[in-house]
mmJSON file of the N, C-alpha and C atoms, coordinates in Angstrom:
{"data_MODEL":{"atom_site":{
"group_PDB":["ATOM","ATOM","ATOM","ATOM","ATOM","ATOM","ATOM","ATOM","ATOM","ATOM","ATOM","ATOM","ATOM","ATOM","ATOM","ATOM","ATOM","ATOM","ATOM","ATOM","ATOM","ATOM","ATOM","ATOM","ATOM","ATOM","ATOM","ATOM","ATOM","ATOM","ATOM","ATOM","ATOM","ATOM","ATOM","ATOM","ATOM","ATOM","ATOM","ATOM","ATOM","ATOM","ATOM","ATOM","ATOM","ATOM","ATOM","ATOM","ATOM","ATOM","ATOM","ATOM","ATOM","ATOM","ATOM","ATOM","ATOM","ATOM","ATOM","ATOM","ATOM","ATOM","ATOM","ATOM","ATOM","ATOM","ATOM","ATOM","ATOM","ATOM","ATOM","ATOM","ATOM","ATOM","ATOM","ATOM","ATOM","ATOM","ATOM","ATOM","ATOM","ATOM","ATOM","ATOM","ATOM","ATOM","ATOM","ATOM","ATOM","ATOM","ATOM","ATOM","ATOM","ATOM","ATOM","ATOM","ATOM","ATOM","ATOM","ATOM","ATOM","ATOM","ATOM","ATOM","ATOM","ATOM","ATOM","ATOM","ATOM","ATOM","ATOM","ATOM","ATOM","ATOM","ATOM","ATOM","ATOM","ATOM","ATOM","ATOM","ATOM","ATOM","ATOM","ATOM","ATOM","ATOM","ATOM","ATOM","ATOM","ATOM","ATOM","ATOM","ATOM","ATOM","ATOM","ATOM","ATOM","ATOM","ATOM","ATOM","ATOM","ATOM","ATOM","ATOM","ATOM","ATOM","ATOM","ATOM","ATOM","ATOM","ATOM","ATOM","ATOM","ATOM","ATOM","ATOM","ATOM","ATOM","ATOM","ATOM","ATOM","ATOM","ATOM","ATOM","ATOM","ATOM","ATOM","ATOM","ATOM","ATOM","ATOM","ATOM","ATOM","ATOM","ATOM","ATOM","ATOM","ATOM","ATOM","ATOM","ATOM","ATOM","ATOM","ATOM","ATOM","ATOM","ATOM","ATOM","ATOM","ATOM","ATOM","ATOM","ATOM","ATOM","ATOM","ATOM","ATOM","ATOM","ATOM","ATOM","ATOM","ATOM","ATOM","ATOM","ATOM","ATOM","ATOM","ATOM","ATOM","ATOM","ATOM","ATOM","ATOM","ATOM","ATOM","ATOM","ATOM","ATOM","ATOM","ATOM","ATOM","ATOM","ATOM","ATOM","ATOM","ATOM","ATOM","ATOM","ATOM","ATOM","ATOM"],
"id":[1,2,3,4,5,6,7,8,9,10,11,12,13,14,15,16,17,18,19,20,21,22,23,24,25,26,27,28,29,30,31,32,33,34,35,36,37,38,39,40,41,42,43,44,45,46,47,48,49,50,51,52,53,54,55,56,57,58,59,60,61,62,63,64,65,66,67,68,69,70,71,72,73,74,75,76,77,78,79,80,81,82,83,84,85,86,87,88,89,90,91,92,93,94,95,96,97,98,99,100,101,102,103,104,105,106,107,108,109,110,111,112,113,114,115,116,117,118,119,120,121,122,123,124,125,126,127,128,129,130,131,132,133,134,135,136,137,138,139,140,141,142,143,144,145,146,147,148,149,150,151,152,153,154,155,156,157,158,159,160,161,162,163,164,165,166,167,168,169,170,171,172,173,174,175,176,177,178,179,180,181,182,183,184,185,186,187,188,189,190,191,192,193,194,195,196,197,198,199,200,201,202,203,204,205,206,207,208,209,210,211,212,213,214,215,216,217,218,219,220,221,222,223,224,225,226,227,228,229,230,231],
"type_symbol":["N","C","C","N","C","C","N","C","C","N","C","C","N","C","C","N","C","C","N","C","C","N","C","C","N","C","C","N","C","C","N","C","C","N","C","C","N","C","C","N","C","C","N","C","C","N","C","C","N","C","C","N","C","C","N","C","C","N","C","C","N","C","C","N","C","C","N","C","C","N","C","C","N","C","C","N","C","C","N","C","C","N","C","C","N","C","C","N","C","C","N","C","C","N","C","C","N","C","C","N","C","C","N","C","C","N","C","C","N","C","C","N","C","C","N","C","C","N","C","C","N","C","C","N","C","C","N","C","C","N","C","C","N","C","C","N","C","C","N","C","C","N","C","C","N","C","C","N","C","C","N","C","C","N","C","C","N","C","C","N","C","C","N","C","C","N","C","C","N","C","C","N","C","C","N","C","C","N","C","C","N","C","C","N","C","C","N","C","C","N","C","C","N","C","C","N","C","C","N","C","C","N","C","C","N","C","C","N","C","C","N","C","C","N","C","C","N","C","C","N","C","C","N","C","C","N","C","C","N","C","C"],
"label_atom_id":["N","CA","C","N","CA","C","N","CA","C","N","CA","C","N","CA","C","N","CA","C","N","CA","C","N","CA","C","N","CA","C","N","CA","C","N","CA","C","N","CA","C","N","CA","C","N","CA","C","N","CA","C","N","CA","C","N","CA","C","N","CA","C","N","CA","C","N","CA","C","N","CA","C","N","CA","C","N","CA","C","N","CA","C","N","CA","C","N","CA","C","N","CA","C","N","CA","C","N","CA","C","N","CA","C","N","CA","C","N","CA","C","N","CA","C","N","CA","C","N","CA","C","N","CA","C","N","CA","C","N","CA","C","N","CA","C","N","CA","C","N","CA","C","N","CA","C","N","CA","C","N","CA","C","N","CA","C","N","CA","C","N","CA","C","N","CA","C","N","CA","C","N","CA","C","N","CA","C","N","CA","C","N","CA","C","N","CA","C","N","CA","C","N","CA","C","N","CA","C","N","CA","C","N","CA","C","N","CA","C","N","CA","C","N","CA","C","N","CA","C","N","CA","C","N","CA","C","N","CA","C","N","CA","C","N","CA","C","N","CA","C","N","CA","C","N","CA","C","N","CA","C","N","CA","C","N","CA","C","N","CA","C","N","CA","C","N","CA","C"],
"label_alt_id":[null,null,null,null,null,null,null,null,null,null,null,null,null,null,null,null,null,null,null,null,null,null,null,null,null,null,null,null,null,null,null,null,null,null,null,null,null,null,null,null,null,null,null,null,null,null,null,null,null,null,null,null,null,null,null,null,null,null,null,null,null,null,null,null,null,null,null,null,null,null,null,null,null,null,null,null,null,null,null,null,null,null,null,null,null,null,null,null,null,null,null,null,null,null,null,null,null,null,null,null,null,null,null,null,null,null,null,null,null,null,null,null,null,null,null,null,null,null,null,null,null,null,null,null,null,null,null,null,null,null,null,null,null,null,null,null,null,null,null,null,null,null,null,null,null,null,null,null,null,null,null,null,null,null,null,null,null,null,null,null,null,null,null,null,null,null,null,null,null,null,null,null,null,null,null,null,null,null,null,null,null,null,null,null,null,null,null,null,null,null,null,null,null,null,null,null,null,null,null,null,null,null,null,null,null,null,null,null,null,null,null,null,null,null,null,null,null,null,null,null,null,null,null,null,null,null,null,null,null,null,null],
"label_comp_id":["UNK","UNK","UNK","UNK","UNK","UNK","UNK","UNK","UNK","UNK","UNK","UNK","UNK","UNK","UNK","UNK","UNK","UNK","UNK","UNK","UNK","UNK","UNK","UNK","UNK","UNK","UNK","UNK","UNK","UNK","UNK","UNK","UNK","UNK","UNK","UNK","UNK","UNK","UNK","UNK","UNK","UNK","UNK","UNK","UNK","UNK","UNK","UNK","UNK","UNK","UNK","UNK","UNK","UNK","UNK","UNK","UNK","UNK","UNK","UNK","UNK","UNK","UNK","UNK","UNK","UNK","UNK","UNK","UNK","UNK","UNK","UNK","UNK","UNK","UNK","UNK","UNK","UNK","UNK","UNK","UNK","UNK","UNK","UNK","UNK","UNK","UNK","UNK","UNK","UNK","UNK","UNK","UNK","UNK","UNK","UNK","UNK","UNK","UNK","UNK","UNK","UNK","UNK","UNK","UNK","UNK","UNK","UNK","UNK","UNK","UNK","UNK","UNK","UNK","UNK","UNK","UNK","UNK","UNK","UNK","UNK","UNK","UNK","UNK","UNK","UNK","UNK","UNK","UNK","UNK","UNK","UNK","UNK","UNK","UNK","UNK","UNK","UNK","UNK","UNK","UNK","UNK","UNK","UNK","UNK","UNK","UNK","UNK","UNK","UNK","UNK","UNK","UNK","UNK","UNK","UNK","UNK","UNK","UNK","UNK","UNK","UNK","UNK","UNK","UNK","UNK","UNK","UNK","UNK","UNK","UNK","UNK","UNK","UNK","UNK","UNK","UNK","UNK","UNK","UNK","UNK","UNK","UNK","UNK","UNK","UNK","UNK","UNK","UNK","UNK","UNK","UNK","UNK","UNK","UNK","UNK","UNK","UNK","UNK","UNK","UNK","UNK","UNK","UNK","UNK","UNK","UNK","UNK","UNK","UNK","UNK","UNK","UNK","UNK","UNK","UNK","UNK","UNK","UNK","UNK","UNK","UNK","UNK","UNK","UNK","UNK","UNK","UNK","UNK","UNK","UNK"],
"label_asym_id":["A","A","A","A","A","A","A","A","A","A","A","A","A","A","A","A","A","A","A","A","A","A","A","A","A","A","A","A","A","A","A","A","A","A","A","A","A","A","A","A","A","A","A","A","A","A","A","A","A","A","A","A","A","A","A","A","A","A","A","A","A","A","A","A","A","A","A","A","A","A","A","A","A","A","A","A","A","A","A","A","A","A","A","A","A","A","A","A","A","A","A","A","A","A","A","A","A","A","A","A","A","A","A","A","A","A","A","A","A","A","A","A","A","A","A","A","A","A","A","A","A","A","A","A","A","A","A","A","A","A","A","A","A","A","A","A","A","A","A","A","A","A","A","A","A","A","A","A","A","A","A","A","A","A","A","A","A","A","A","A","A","A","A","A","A","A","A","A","A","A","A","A","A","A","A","A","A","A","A","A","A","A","A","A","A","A","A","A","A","A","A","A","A","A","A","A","A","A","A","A","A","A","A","A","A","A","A","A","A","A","A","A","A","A","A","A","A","A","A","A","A","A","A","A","A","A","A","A","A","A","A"],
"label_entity_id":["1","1","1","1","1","1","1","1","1","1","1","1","1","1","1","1","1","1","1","1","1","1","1","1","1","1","1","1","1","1","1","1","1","1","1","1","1","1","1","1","1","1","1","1","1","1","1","1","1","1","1","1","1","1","1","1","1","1","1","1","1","1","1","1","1","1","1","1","1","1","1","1","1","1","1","1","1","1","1","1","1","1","1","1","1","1","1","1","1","1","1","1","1","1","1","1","1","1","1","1","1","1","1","1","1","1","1","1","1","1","1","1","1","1","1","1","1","1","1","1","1","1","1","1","1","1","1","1","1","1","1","1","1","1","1","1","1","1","1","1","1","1","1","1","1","1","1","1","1","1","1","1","1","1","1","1","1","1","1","1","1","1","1","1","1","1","1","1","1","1","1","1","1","1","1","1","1","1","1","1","1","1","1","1","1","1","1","1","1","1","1","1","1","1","1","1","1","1","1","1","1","1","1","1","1","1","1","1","1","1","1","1","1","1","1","1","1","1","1","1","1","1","1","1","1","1","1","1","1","1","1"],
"label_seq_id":[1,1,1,2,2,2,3,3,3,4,4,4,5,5,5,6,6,6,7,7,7,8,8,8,9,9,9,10,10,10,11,11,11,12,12,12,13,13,13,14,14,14,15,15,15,16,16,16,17,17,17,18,18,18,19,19,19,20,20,20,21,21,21,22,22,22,23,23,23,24,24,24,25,25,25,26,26,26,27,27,27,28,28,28,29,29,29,30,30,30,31,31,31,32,32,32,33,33,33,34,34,34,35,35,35,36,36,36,37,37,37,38,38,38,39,39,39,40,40,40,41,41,41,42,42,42,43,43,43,44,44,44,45,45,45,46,46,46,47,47,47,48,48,48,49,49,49,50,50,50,51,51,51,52,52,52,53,53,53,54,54,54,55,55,55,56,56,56,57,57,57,58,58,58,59,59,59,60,60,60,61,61,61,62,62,62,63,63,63,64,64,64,65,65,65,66,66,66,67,67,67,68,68,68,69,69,69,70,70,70,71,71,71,72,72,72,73,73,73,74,74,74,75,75,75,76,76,76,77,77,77],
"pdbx_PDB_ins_code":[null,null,null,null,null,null,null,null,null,null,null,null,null,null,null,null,null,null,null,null,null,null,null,null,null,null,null,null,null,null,null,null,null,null,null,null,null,null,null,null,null,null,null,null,null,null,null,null,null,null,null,null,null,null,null,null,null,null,null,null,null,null,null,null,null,null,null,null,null,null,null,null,null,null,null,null,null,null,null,null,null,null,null,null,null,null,null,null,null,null,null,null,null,null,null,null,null,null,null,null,null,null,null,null,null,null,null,null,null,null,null,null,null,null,null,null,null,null,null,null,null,null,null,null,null,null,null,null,null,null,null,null,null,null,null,null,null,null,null,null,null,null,null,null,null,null,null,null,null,null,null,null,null,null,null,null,null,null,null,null,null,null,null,null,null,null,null,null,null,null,null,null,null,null,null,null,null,null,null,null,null,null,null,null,null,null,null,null,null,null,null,null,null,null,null,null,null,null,null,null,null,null,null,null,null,null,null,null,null,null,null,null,null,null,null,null,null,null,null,null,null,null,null,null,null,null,null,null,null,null,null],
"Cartn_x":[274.658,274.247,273.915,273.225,272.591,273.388,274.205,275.13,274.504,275.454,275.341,275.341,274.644,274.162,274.308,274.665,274.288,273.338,273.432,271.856,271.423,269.959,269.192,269.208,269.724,269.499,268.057,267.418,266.238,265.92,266.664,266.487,266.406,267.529,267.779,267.542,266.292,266.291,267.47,268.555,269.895,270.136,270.919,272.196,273.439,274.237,276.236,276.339,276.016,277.376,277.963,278.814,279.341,281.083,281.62,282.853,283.966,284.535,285.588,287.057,287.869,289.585,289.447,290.375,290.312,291.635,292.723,293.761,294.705,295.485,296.038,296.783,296.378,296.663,296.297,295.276,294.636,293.807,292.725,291.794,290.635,289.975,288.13,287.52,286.962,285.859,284.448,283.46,282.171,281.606,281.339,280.502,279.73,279.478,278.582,279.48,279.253,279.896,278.877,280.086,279.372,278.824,278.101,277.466,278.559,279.015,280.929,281.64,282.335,282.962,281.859,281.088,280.215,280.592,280.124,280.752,282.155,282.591,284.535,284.542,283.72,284.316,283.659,282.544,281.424,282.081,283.114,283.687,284.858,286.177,286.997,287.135,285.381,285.415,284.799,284.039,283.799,284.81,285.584,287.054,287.962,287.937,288.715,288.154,286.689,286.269,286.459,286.553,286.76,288.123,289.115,290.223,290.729,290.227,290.556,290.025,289.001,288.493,289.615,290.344,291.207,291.121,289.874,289.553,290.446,290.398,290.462,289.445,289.448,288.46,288.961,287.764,287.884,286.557,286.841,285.665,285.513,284.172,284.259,282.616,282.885,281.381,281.536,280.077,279.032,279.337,279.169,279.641,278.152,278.956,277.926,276.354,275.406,274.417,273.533,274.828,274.408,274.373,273.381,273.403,274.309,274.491,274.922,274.72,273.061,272.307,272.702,273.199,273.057,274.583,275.395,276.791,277.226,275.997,276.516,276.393,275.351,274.805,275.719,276.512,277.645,279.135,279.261,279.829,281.196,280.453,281.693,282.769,283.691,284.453,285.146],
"Cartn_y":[37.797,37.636,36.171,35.876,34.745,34.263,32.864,32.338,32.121,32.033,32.294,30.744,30.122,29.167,28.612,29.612,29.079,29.343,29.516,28.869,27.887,27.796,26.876,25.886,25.375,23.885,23.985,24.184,24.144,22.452,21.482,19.559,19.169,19.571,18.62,19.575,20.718,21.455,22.322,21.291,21.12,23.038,23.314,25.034,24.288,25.237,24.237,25.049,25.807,26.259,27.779,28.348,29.385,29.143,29.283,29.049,30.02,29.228,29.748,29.242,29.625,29.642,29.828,28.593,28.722,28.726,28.938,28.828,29.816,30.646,30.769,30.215,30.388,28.952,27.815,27.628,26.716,27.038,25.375,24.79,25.358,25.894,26.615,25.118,25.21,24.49,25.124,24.357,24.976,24.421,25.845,25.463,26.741,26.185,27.593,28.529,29.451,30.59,31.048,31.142,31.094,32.465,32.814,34.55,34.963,34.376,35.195,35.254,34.46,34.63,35.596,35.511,37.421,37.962,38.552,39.521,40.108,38.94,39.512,40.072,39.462,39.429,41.214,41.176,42.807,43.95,43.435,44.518,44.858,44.037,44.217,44.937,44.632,45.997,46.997,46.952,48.104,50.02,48.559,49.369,49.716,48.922,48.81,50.144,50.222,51.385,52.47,52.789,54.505,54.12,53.598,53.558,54.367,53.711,54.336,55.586,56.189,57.648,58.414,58.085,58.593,59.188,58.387,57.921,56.846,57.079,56.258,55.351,53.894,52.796,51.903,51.523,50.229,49.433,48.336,47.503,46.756,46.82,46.412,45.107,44.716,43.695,43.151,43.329,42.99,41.426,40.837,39.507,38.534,37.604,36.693,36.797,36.574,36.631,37.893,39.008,40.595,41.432,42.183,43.677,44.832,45.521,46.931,47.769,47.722,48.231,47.923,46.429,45.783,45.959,46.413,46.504,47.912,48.824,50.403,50.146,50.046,50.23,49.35,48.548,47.708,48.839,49.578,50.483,50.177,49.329,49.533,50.517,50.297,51.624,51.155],
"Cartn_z":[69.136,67.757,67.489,66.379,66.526,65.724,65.375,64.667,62.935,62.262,60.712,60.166,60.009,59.362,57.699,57.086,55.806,55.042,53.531,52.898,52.622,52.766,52.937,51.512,51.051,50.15,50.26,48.977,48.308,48.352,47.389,47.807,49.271,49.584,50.864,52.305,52.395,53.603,54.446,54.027,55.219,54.952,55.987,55.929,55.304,54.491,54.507,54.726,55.55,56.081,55.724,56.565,55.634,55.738,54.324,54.05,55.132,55.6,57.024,56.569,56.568,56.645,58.517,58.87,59.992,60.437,59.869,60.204,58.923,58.867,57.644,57.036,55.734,54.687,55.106,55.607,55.575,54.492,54.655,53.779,54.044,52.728,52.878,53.587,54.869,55.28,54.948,55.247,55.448,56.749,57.579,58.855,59.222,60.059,60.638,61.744,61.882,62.467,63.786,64.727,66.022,66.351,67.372,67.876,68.127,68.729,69.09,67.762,67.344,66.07,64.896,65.132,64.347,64.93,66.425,67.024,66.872,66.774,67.02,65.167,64.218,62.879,62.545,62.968,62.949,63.752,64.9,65.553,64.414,64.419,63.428,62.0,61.541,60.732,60.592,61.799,62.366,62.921,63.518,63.73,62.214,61.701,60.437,59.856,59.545,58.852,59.592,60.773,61.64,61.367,61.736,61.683,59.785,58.874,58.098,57.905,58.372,58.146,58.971,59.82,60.614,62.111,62.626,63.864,64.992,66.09,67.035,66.779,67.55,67.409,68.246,69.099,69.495,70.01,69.738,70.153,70.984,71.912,73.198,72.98,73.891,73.657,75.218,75.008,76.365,76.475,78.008,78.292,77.976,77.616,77.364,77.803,77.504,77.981,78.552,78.067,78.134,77.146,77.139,76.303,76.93,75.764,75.908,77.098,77.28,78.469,79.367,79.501,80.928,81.688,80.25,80.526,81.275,79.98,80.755,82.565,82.589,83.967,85.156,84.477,85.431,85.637,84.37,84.573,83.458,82.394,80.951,80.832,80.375,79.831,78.828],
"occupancy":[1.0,1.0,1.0,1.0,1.0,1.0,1.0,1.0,1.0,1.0,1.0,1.0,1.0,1.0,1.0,1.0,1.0,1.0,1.0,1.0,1.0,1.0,1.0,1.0,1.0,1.0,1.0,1.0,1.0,1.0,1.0,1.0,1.0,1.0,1.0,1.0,1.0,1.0,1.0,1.0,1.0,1.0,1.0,1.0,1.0,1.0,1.0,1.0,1.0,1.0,1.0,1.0,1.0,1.0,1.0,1.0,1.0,1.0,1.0,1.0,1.0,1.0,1.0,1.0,1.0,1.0,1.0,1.0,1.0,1.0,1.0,1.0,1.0,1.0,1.0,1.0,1.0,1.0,1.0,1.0,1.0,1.0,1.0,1.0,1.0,1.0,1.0,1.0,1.0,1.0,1.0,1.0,1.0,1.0,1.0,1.0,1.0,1.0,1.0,1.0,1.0,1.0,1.0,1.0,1.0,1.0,1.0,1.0,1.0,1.0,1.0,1.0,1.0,1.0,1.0,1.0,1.0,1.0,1.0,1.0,1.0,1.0,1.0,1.0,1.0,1.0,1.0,1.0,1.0,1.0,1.0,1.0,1.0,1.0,1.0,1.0,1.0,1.0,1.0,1.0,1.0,1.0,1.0,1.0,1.0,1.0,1.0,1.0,1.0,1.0,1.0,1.0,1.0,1.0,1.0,1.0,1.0,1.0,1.0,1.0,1.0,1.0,1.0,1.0,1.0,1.0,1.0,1.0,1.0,1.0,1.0,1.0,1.0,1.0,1.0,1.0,1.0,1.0,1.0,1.0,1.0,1.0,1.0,1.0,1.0,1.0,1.0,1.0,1.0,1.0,1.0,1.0,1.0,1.0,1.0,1.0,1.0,1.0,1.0,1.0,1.0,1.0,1.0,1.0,1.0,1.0,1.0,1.0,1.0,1.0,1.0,1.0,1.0,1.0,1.0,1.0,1.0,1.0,1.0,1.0,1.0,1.0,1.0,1.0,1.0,1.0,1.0,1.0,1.0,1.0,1.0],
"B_iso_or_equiv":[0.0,0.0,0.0,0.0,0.0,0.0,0.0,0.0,0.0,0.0,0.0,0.0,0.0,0.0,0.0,0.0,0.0,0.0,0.0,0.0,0.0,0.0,0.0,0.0,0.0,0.0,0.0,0.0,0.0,0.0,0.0,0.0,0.0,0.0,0.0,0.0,0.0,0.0,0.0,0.0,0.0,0.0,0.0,0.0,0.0,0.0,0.0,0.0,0.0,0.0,0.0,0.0,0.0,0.0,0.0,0.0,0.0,0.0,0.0,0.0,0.0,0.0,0.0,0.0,0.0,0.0,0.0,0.0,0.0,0.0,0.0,0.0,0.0,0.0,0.0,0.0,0.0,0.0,0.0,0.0,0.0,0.0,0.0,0.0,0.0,0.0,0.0,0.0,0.0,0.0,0.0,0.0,0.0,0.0,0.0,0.0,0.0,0.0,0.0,0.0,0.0,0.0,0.0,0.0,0.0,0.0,0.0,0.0,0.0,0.0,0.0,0.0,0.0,0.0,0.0,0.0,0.0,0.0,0.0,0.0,0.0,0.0,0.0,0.0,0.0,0.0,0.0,0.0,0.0,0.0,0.0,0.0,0.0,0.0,0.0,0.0,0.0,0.0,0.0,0.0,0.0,0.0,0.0,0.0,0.0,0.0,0.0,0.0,0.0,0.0,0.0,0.0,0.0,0.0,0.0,0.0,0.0,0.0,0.0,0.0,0.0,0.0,0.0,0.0,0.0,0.0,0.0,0.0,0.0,0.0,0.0,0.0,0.0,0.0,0.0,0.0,0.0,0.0,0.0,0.0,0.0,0.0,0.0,0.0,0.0,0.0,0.0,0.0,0.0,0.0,0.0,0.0,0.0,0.0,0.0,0.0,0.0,0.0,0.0,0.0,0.0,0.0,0.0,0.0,0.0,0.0,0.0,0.0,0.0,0.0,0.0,0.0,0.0,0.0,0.0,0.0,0.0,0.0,0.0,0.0,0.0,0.0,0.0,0.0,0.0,0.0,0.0,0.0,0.0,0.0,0.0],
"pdbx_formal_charge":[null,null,null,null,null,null,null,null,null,null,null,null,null,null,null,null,null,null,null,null,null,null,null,null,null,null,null,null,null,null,null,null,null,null,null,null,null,null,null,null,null,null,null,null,null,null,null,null,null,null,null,null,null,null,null,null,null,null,null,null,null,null,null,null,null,null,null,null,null,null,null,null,null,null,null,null,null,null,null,null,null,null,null,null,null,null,null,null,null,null,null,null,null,null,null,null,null,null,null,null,null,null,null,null,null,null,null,null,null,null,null,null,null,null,null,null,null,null,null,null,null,null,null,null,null,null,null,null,null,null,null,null,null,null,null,null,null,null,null,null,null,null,null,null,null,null,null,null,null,null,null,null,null,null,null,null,null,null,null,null,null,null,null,null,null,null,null,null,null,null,null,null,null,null,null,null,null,null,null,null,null,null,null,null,null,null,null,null,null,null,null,null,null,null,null,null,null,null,null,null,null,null,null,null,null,null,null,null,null,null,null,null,null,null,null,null,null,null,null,null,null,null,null,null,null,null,null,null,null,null,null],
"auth_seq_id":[1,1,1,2,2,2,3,3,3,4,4,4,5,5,5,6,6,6,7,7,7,8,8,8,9,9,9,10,10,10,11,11,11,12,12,12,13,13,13,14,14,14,15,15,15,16,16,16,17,17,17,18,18,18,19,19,19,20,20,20,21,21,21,22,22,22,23,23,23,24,24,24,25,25,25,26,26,26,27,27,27,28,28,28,29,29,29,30,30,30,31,31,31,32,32,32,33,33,33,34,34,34,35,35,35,36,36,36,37,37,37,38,38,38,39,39,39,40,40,40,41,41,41,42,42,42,43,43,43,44,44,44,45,45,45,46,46,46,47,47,47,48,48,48,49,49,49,50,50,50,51,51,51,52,52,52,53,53,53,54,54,54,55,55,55,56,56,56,57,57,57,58,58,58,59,59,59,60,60,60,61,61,61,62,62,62,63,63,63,64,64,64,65,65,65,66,66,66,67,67,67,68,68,68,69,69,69,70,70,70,71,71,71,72,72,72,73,73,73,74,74,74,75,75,75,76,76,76,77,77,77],
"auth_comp_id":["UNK","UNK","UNK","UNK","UNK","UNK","UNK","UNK","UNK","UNK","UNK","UNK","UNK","UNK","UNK","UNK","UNK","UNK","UNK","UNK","UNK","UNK","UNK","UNK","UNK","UNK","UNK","UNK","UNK","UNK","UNK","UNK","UNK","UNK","UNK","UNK","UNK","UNK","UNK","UNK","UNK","UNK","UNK","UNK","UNK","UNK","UNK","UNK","UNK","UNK","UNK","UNK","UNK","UNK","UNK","UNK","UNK","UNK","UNK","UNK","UNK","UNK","UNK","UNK","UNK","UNK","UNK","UNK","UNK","UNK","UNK","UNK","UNK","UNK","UNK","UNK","UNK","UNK","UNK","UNK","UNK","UNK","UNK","UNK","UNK","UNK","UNK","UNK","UNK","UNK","UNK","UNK","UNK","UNK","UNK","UNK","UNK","UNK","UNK","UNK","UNK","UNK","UNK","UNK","UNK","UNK","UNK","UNK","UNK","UNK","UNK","UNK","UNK","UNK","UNK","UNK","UNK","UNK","UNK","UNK","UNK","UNK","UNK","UNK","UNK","UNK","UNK","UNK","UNK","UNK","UNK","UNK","UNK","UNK","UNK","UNK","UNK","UNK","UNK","UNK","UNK","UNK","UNK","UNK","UNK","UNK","UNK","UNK","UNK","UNK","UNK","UNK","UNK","UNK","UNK","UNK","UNK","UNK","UNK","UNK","UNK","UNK","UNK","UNK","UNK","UNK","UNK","UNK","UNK","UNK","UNK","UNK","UNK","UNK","UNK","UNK","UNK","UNK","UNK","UNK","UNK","UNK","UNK","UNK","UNK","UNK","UNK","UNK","UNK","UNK","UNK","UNK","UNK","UNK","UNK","UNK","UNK","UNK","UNK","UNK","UNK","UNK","UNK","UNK","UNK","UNK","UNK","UNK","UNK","UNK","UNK","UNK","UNK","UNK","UNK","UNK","UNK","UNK","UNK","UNK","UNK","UNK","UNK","UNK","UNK","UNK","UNK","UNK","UNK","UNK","UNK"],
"auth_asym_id":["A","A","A","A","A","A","A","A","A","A","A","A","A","A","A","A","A","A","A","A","A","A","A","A","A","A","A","A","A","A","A","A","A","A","A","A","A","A","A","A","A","A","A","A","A","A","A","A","A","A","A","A","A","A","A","A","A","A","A","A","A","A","A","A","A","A","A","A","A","A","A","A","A","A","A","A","A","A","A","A","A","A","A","A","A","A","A","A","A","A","A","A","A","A","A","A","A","A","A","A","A","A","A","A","A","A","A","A","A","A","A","A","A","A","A","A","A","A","A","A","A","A","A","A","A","A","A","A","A","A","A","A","A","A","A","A","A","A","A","A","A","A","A","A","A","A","A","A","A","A","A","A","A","A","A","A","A","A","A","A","A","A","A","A","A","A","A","A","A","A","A","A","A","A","A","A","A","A","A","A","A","A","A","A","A","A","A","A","A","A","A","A","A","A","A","A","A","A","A","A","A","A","A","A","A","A","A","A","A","A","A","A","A","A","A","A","A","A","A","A","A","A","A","A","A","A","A","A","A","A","A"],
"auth_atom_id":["N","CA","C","N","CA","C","N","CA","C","N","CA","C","N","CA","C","N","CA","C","N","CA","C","N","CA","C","N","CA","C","N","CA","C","N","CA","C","N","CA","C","N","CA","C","N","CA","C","N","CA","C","N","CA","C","N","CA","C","N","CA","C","N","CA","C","N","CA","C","N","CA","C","N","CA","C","N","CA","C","N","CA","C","N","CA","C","N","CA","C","N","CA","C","N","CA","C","N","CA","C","N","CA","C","N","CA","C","N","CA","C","N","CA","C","N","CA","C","N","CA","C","N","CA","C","N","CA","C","N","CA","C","N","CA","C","N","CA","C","N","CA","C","N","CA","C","N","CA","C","N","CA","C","N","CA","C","N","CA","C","N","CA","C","N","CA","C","N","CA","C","N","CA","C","N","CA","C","N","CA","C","N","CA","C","N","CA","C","N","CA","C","N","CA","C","N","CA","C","N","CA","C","N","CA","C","N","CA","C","N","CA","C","N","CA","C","N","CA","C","N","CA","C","N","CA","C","N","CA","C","N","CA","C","N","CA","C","N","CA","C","N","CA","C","N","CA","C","N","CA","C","N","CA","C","N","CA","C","N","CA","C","N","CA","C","N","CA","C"],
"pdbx_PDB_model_num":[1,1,1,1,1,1,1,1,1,1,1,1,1,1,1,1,1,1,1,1,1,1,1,1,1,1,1,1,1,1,1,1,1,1,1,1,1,1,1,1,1,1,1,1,1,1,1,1,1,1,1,1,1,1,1,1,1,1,1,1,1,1,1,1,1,1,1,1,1,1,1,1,1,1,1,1,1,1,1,1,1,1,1,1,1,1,1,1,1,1,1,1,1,1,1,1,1,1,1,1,1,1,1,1,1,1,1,1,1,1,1,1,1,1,1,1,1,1,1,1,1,1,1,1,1,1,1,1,1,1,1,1,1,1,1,1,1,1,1,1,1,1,1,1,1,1,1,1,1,1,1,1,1,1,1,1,1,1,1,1,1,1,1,1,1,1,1,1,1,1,1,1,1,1,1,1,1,1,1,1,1,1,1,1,1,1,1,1,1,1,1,1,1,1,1,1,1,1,1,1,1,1,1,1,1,1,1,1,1,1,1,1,1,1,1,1,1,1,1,1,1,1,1,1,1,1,1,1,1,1,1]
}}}
């Protein structure tokens, strides 16, 4: 996934960022959010939502620099 940037500041061009707690109880920073940290955050409630319909769930993700495709065919489970 491609990392989350922010919106774009209309004056100054710049992204701020998107607001992250990076620790609990910690302090709102603003930064950008990595392809991994989406991934891990898009699986979690992914699972979160089957989990509450009253499903099994779990989430698995392809290694760096791979798709889904490239994973089946290695032999995922």
């Amino acid at each position: 996934m491609k990392p989350l940037r922010g919106v774009l500041n209309p004056r100054t061009g710049l992204r701020s960022g998107e607001s992250v707690v990076e620790r609990r109880g910690g302090p709102i920073v603003r930064r950008d959010i990595t392809g991994a940290e989406r991934a891990d955050i898009c699986g979690q409630l992914f699972v979160k939502g089957w989990r509450a319909t009253g499903c099994e769930a779990e989430a698995v993700r392809a290694r760096i620099g791979q798709d889904f495709n490239d994973a089946i065919q290695e032999g995922i489970q």
